[in-house]
XYZ file of C-alpha atoms in Angstrom:
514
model
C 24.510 -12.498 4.412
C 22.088 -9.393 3.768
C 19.404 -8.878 6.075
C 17.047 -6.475 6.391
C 13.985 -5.615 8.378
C 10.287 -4.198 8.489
C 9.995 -2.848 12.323
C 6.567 -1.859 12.473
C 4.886 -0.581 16.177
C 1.393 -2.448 16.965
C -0.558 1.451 17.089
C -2.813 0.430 14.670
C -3.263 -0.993 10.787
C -0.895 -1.232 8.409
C -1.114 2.173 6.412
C 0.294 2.872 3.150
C 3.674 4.537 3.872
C 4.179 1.119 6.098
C 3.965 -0.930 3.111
C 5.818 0.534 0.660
C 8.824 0.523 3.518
C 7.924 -3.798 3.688
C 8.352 -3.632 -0.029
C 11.560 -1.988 -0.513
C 12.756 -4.338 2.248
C 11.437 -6.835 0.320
C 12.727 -5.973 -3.124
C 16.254 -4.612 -1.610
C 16.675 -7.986 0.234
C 15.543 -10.353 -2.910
C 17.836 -8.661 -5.374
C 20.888 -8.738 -3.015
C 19.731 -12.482 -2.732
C 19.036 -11.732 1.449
C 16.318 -12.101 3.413
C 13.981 -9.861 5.923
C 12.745 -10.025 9.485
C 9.367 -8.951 10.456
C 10.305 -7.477 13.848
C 7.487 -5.947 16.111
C 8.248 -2.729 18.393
C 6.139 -3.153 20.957
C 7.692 -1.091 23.638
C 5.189 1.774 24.238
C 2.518 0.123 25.605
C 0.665 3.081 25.870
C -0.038 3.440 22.063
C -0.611 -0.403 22.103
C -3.845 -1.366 19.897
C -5.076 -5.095 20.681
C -4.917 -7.310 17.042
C -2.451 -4.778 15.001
C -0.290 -7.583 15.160
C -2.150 -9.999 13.371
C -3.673 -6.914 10.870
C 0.088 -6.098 9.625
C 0.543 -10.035 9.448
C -1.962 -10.309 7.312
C -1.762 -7.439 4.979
C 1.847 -8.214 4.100
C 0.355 -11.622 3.198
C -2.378 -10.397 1.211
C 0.073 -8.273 -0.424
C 2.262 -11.284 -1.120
C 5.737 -9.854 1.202
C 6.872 -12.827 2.778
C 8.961 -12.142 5.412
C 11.728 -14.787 5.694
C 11.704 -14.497 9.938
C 9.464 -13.158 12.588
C 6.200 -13.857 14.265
C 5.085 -17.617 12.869
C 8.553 -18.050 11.212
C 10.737 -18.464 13.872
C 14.435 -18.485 13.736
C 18.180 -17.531 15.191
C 17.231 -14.002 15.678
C 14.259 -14.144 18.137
C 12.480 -13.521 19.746
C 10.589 -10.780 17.672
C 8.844 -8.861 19.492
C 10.798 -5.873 21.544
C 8.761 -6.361 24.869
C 10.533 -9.648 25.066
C 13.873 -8.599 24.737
C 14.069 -6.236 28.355
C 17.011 -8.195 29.246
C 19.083 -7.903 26.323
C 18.434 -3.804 26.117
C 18.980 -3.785 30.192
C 22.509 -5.227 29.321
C 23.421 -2.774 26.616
C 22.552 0.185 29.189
C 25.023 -1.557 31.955
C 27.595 -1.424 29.201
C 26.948 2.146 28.489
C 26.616 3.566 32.001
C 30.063 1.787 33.129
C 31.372 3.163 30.292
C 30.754 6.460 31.288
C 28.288 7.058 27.491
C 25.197 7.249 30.287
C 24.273 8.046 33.006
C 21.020 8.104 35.320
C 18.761 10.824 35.972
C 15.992 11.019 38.546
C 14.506 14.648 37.980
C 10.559 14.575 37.827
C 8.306 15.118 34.969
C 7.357 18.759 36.705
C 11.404 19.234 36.928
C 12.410 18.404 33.783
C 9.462 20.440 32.245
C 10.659 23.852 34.379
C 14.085 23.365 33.311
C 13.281 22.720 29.375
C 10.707 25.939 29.915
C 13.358 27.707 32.012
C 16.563 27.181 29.017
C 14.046 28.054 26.381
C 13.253 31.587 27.597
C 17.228 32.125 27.661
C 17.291 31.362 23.938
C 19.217 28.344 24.586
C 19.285 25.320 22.307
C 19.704 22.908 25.420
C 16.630 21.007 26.566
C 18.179 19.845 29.967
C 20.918 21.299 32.455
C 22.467 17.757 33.059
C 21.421 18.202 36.575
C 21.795 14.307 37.630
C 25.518 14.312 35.655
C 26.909 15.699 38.672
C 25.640 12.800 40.883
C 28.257 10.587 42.635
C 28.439 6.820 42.308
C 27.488 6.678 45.970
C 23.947 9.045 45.337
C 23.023 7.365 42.225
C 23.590 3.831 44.009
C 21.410 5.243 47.432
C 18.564 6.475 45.479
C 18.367 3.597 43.302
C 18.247 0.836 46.561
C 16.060 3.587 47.719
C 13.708 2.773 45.023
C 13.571 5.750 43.403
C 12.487 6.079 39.713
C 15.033 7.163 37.118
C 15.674 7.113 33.485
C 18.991 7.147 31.728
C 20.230 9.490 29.428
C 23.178 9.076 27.033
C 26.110 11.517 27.765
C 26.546 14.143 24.887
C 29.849 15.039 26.659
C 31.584 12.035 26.333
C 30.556 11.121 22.389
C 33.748 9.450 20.821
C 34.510 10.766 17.132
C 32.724 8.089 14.569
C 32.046 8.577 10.806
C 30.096 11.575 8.977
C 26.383 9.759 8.413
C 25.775 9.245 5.008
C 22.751 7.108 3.426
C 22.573 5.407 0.273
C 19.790 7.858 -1.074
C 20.594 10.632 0.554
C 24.052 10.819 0.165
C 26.698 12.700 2.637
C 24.425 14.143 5.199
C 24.961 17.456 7.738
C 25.715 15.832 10.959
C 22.655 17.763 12.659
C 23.336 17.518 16.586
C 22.421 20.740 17.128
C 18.705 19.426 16.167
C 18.643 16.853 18.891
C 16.997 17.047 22.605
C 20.061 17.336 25.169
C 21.140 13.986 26.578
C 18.381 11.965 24.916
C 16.472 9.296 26.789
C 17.400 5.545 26.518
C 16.005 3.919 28.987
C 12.375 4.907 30.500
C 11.756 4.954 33.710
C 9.563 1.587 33.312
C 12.584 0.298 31.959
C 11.429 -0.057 28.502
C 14.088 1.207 26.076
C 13.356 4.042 23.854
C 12.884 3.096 20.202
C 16.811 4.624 19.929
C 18.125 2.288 22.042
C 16.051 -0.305 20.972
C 16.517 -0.203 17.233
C 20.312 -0.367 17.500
C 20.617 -3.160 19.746
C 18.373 -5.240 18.298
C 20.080 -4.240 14.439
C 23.002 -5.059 15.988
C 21.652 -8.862 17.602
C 20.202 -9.481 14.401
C 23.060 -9.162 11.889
C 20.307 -6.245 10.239
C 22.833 -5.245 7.451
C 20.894 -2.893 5.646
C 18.492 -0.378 7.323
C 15.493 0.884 5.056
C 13.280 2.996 7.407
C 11.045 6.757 6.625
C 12.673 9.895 5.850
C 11.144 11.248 9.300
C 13.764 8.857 10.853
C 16.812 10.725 9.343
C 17.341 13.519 12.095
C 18.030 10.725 14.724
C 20.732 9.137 12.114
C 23.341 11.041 14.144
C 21.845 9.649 17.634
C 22.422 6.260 16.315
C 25.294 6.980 15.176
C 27.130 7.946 18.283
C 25.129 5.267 20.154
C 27.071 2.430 17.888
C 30.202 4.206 18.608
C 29.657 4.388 22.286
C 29.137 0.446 22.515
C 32.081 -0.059 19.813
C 29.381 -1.459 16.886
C 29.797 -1.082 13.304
C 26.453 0.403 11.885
C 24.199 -0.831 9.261
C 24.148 0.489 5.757
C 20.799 3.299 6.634
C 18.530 4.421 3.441
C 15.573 6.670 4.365
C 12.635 6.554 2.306
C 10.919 9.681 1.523
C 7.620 10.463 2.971
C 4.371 10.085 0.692
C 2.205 12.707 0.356
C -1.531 12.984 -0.358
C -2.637 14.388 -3.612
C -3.251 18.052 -1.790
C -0.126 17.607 -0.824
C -0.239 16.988 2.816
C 1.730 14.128 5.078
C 0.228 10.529 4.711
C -0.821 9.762 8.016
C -2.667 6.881 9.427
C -3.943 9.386 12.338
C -6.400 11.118 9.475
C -7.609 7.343 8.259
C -7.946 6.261 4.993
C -4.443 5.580 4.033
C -5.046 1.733 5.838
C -3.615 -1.220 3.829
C -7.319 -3.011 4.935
C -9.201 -0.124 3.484
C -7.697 -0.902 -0.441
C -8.340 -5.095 0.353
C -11.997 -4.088 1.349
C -12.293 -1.798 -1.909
C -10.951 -4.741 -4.304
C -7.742 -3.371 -5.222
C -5.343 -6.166 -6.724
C -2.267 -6.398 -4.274
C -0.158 -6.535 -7.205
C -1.103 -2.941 -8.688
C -0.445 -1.616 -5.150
C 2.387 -2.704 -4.966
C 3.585 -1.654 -8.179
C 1.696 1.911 -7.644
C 4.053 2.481 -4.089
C 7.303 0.957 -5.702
C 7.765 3.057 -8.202
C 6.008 6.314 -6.318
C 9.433 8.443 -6.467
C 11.591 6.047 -8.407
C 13.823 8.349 -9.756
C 17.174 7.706 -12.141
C 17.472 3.953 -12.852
C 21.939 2.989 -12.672
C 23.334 -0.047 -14.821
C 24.786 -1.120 -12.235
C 21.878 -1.237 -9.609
C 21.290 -2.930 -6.829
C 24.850 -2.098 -5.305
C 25.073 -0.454 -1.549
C 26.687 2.828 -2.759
C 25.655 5.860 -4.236
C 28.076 6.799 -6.443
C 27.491 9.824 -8.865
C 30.075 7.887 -11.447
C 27.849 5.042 -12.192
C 26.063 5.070 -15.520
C 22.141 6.027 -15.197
C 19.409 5.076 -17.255
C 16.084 5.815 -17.839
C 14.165 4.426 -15.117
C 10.721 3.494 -15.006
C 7.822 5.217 -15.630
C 4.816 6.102 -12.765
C 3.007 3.887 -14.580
C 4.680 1.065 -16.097
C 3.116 -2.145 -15.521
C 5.555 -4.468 -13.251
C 5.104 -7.516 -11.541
C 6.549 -8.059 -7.928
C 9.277 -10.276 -9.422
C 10.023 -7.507 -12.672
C 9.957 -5.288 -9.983
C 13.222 -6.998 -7.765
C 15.029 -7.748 -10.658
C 14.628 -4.039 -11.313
C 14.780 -2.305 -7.989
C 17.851 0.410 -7.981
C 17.567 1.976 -4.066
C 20.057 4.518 -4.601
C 17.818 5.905 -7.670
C 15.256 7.108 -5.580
C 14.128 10.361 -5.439
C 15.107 13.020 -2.528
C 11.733 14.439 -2.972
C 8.309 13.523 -1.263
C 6.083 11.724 -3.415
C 2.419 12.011 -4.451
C 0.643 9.043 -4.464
C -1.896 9.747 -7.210
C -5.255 7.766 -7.070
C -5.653 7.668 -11.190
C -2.601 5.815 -11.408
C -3.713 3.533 -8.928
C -6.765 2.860 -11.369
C -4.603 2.631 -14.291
C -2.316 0.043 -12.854
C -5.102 -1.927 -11.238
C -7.026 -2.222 -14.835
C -4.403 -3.084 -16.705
C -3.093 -6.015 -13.872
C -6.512 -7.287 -14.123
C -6.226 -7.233 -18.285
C -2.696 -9.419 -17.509
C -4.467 -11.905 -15.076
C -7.522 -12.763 -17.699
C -4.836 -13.663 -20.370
C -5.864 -16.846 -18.814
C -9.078 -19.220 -17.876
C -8.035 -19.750 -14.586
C -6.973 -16.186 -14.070
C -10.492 -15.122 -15.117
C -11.970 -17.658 -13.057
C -9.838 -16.782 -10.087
C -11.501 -12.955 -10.391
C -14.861 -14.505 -10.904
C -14.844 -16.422 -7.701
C -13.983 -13.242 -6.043
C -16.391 -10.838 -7.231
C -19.356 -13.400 -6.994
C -19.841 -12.123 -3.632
C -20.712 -9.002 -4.373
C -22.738 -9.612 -7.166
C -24.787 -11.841 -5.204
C -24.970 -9.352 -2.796
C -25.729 -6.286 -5.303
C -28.395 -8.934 -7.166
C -29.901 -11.210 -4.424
C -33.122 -12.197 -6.214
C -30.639 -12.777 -10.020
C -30.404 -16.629 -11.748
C -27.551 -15.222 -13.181
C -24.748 -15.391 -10.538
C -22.796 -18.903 -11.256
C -19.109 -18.631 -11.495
C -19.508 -19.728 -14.968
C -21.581 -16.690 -16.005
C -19.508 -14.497 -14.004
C -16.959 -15.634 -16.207
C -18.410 -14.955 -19.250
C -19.618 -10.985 -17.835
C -16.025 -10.521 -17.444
C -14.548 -11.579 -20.848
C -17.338 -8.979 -22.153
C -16.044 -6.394 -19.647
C -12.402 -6.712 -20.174
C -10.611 -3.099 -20.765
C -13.529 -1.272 -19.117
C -13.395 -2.765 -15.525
C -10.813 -0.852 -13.461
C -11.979 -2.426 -9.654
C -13.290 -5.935 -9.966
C -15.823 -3.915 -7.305
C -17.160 -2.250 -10.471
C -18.613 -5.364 -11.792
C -22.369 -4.680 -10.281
C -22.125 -1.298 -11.246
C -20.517 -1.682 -14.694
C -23.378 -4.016 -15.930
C -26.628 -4.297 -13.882
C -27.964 -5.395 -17.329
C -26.354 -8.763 -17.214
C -27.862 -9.705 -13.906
C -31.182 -8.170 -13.473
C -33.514 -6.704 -16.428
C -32.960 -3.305 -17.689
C -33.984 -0.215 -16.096
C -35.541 2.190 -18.650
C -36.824 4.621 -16.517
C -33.510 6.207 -15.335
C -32.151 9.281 -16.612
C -29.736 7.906 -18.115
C -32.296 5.347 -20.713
C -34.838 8.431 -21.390
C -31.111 10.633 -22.259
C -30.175 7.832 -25.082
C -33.578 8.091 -26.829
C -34.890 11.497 -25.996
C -34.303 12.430 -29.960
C -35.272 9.343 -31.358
C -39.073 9.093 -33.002
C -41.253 6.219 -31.661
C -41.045 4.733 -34.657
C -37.267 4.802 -35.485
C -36.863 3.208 -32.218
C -39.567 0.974 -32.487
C -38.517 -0.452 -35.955
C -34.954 -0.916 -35.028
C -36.009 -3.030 -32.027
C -37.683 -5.098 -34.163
C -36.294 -5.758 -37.089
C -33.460 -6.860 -35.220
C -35.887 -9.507 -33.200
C -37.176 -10.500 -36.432
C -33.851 -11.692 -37.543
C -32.523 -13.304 -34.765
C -36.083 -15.103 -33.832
C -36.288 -16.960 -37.610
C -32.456 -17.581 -37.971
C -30.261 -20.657 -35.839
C -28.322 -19.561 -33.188
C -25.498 -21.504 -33.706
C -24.880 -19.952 -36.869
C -25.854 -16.310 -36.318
C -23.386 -13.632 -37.091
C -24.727 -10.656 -34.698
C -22.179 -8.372 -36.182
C -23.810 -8.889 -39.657
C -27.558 -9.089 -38.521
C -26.714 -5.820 -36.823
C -25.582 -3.707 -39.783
C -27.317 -5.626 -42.390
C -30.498 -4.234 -40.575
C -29.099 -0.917 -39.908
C -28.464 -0.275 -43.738
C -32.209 -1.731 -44.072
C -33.658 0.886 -42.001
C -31.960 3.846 -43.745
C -31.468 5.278 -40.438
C -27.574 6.411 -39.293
C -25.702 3.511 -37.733
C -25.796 6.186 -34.249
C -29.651 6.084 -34.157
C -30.012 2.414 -35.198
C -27.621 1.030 -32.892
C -28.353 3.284 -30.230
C -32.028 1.823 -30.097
C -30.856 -1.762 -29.639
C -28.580 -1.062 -26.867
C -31.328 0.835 -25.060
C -33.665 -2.089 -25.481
C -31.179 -4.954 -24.179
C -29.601 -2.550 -21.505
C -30.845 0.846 -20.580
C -27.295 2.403 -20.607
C -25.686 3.991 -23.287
C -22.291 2.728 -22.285
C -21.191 -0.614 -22.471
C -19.778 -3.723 -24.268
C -20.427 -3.896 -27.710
C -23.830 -5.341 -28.456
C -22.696 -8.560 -30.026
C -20.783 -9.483 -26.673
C -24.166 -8.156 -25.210
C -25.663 -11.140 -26.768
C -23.158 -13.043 -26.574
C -23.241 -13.064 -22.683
C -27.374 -12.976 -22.543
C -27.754 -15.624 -25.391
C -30.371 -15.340 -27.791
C -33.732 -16.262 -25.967
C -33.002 -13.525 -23.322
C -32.295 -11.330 -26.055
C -35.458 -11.783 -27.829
C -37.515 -11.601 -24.896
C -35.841 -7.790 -23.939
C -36.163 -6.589 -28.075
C -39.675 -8.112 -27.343
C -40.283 -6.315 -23.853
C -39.073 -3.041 -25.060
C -40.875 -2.748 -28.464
C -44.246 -3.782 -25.582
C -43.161 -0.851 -23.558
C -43.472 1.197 -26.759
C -47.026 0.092 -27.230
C -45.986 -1.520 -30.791
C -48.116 -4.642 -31.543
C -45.651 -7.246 -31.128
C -47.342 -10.176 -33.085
C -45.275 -9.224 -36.061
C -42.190 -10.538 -34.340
C-alpha cells in the first residue's frame, strides 16, 4: 500500500512552498493509486501559533487536496498530531540508549555553548566534546533520580554501516556527515523529540512509504539514515523538492509574508490555476514510463509539460512524473499565475452553471465596489461576464474591468477626455446620435447592432477609429472594453439610449432631434 504524508508544523499559515509539497503528495499518492496522511508536528511549542491548524485544514480544502487520514479523518495511524505521541517517541529512545546508538547528556546551555565556541576557535569541525559519553550507568542513573535535566544525543561512534542515501530526484547523493552538528539531539530536555527523531518514528508507525519533503531537508537525509539503521528500520523511498524562489530570486519564506496560501483565496485566485502554476513550477523531463519509484537514466524521456500548459488536478495525476523534476530552484513567476488563472476561468464558463458559479462569487464584491447599483443580481452578473470573457484574468477584476455596467459612465477621467481629445464636437456629437436615432425608431428584438453600427459609420464618412471611438466614449468612458454590441447587449437598449442621449446633452447638442 503507498502512503505518503504532508507534515506541516502549526508556526503559522499555509505558505506557498507548503502547498506545492501537499500537492505532490497528493498527485504522487493518486497515481501510485495510495493515499496521504495529514500529520501535524506540533512538538515545538515555542513556535506554536493558536488556529494554524485549522488555517492549513482549510486551505488544502479550498485547494481541493483531500487528505485520505488525519485531523477529522481518523484512522489506524493516529493519533495525528506529534504532541500526542510522547510515549511512542519515549519508547524508541529506550531502544536506542540500551542499544548503546544514545546516550544522555546533562551539560548546560552555558556549557555546551563554551565548548561549541571553545572547538570552533581550534578549527575543529566538532560541535561537542562528548563530555557526558564517558558517564557510567551508575552517574547517568544518580543524576537522573536526582532530577536533573538532560537531553539525549545519538552516538556518532557507534553508527552501523547502512546504504549510500539516494533520492528519487536527486539521485546518488554525497553522504555529507561531515555537515552535521556532533552527536545530534533527539530527545529535548522537555522530553519532546526533535523533529529527527520524530519524523522517523512516526514514518516508520505509519507505514509512510514514500517521503516527499523540501530540498532544505536533504542535509539531514544521512541523520535519518543512520537513525533507521540504529533501530533496525527499513527507510522510506525520500524525494526532496526543490525550494521556490521569488521572482528576484530570493528564498520563499513565510517569515517575509506574502507567500500565504490565505493571501491568493482573499485575492480571488482559482485554486485550480494555483495548483497547476506550483505543479509544474520546475517540472523538468517528462519519462514514458512515469510514475515509477526509481530514477533511472535508461528510461525513455519525453517532452514534458510546458510552464504554462493548462492542466486540471486530475490531467495533472495522470501526468505527474516525480523523478522528472528539476534539480534546480524554481521561480514562481506571477504572469504565469495570471495566464493560468484566465484561461481556467475561460474553461469553467464553457458552461451556465460554471458561469453562474463565478457570478455568485464575485457578487460580493461588486456589491461592495457599487453599493447604491440596480444592477447587481446574479443574473446580470452573469450576463457582465459572458461580455468579459478573455479579458478577465482575477474574477476580482470584475469592478474594475467594467464600472460602466454597474454605475453610469465617468467622463471626466483622464482616461474619457484621452479618447476624444482629437475628435471635433461635431464628429463626436453626430456619431452619438445617429446611432440613437437608429436604435430609438427600430424594434429591439430585431436589431442587428453590428449592422446599425457600421451602416452609420459609412454614413458619417468619418474613419471607423473616430466613429466608433465616439460611441464607446458615450456608453462607457473607457477606451478599452467589450465590443460595443456586447456593450448593448449587456445594458439593453433603453439604457443605451438614455447614455447616447446623456452624452450628446453633455455636449450641449439639442437633443430633440433624437
Amino acid at each position: 500500500m503507498v502512503l505518503l504524508r504532508f507534515a506541516p508544523s502549526p508556526t503559522g499559515a499555509l505558505h506557498l512552498g507548503g502547498l506545492r509539497t501537499a500537492l505532490y503528495n497528493h498527485l504522487y499518492a493518486r497515481k501510485l493509486g495510495g493515499k496521504w496522511i495529514l500529520r501535524i508536528e506540533d512538538t515545538d511549542s515555542a513556535r506554536y501559533v493558536p488556529g494554524s491548524v485549522d488555517g492549513i485544514r482549510s486551505a488544502l480544502e479550498w485547494a481541493g487536496l483531500g487528505y485520505d487520514h488525519g485531523p477529522g479523518k481518523d484512522g489506524a495511524h493516529g493519533p495525528y498530531f506529534q504532541s500526542e505521541r510522547l510515549d511512542l517517541y519515549h519508547s524508541y529512545t529506550r531502544k536506542l540508549l540500551d542499544s548503546g546508538h544514545a546516550y544522555r547528556c546533562f551539560c548546560s546551555s552555558d556549557k555546551l555553548n563554551s565548548t561549541r565556541e571553545k572547538l570552533a576557535r581550534t578549527g575543529s569541525n566538532v560541535t561537542y566534546d562528548k563530555a557526558c559519553l564517558s558517564l557510567t550507568e551508575e552517574e547517568v542513573a544518580r543524576r537522573v533520580r536526582a532530577g536533573e535535566k538532560s537531553i539525549v544525543r545519538l552516538n556518532d561512534d557507534r553508527l552501523p554501516k547502512r546504504q549510500t542515501p539516494s533520492d528519487i530526484i536527486f539521485g546518488i547523493l554525497k553522504d555529507a556527515h561531515a555537515s552535521l552538528p556532533t552527536d545530534p539531539v533527539l530527545l529535548k530536555s522537555d522530553l519532546f523529540p526533535t523533529y529527527h527523531l520524530a519524523s522517523i518514528v512516526d514514518d516508520h508507525e505509519m507505514g509512510i512509504t514514500h517521503v516527499l519533503r523540501g530540498e532544505e531537508w536533504l542535509p539531514s537525509l544521512p541523520l535519518h539514515l543512520d537513525l533507521y539503521s540504529c533501530l533496525n528500520l527499513s527507510p522510506p523511498q525520500f524525494a526532496h523538492l526543490p525550494i521556490l524562489l521569488n521572482p528576484d530570486g530570493t528564498k520563499m519564506s513565510k517569515r517575509k509574508g506574502d507567500v500565504q496560501v490565505l493571501d491568493f483565496m482573499r485575492r480571488g485566485w482559482e485554486p485550480e490555476a494555483l495548483l497547476n502554476w506550483l505543479a509544474l513550477a520546475g517540472w523538468g523531463v517528462h519519462h514514458e514510463n512515469g510514475g515509477t519509484p526509481d530514477a533511472s537514466p535508461s528510461r525513455t524521456s519525453l517532452q514534458a509539460p510546458d510552464s504554462t500548459t493548462l492542466m486540471s488536478l486530475s490531467e495533472l495525476i495522470d501526468q505527474f512524473d516525480l523523478p522528472s523534476l528539476t534539480h534546480r530552484r524554481n521561480i514562481l513567476d506571477p504572469l504565469k499565475l495570471e495566464y493560468l488563472n484566465k484561461h481556467h476561468l475561460m474553461r469553467s464558463w464553457q458552461t451556465n452553471e460554471g458561469i453562474e458559479i463565478h457570478a455568485k462569487r464575485v457578487s460580493d464584491s461588486v456589491k461592495i465596489a457599487f453599493p447604491s447599483s440596480p444592477y447587481t443580481s446574479i443574473e446580470y452578473i452573469v450576463e457582465v461576464i459572458r461580455a468579459l470573457q478573455g479579458r478577465i484574468v482575477n474574477l476580482h477584476d470584475v469592478p474594475s474591468l467594467a464600472p460602466f455596467f454597474f454605475i453610469e459612465p465617468n467622463y471626466s477621467t483622464d482616461e474619457a477626455k484621452a479618447m476624444i481629445r482629437s475628435m471635433t464636437s461635431s464628429d463626436y456629437n453626430n456619431s452619438v446620435q445617429a446611432v440613437a436615432r437608429r436604435l430609438s425608431v427600430q424594434s429591439s428584438e430585431t436589431i442587428d447592432i453590428s449592422g446599425v453600427l457600421h451602416d452609420e459609420a459609412d454614413k458619417s464618412g468619418l474613419k471607423q477609429r473616430i466613429f466608433m471611438t465616439a460611441v464607446r466614449h458615450a456608453l462607457t468612458g473607457m477606451k478599452s472594453g467589450p465590443s460595443i454590441p456586447e456593450i448593448v447587449g449587456v445594458l439593453g437598449i433603453q439604457r443605451t439610449l438614455a447614455r447616447l442621449k446623456y452624452a450628446v446633452h453633455m455636449g450641449h447638442v439639442d437633443t430633440q432631434s433624437i
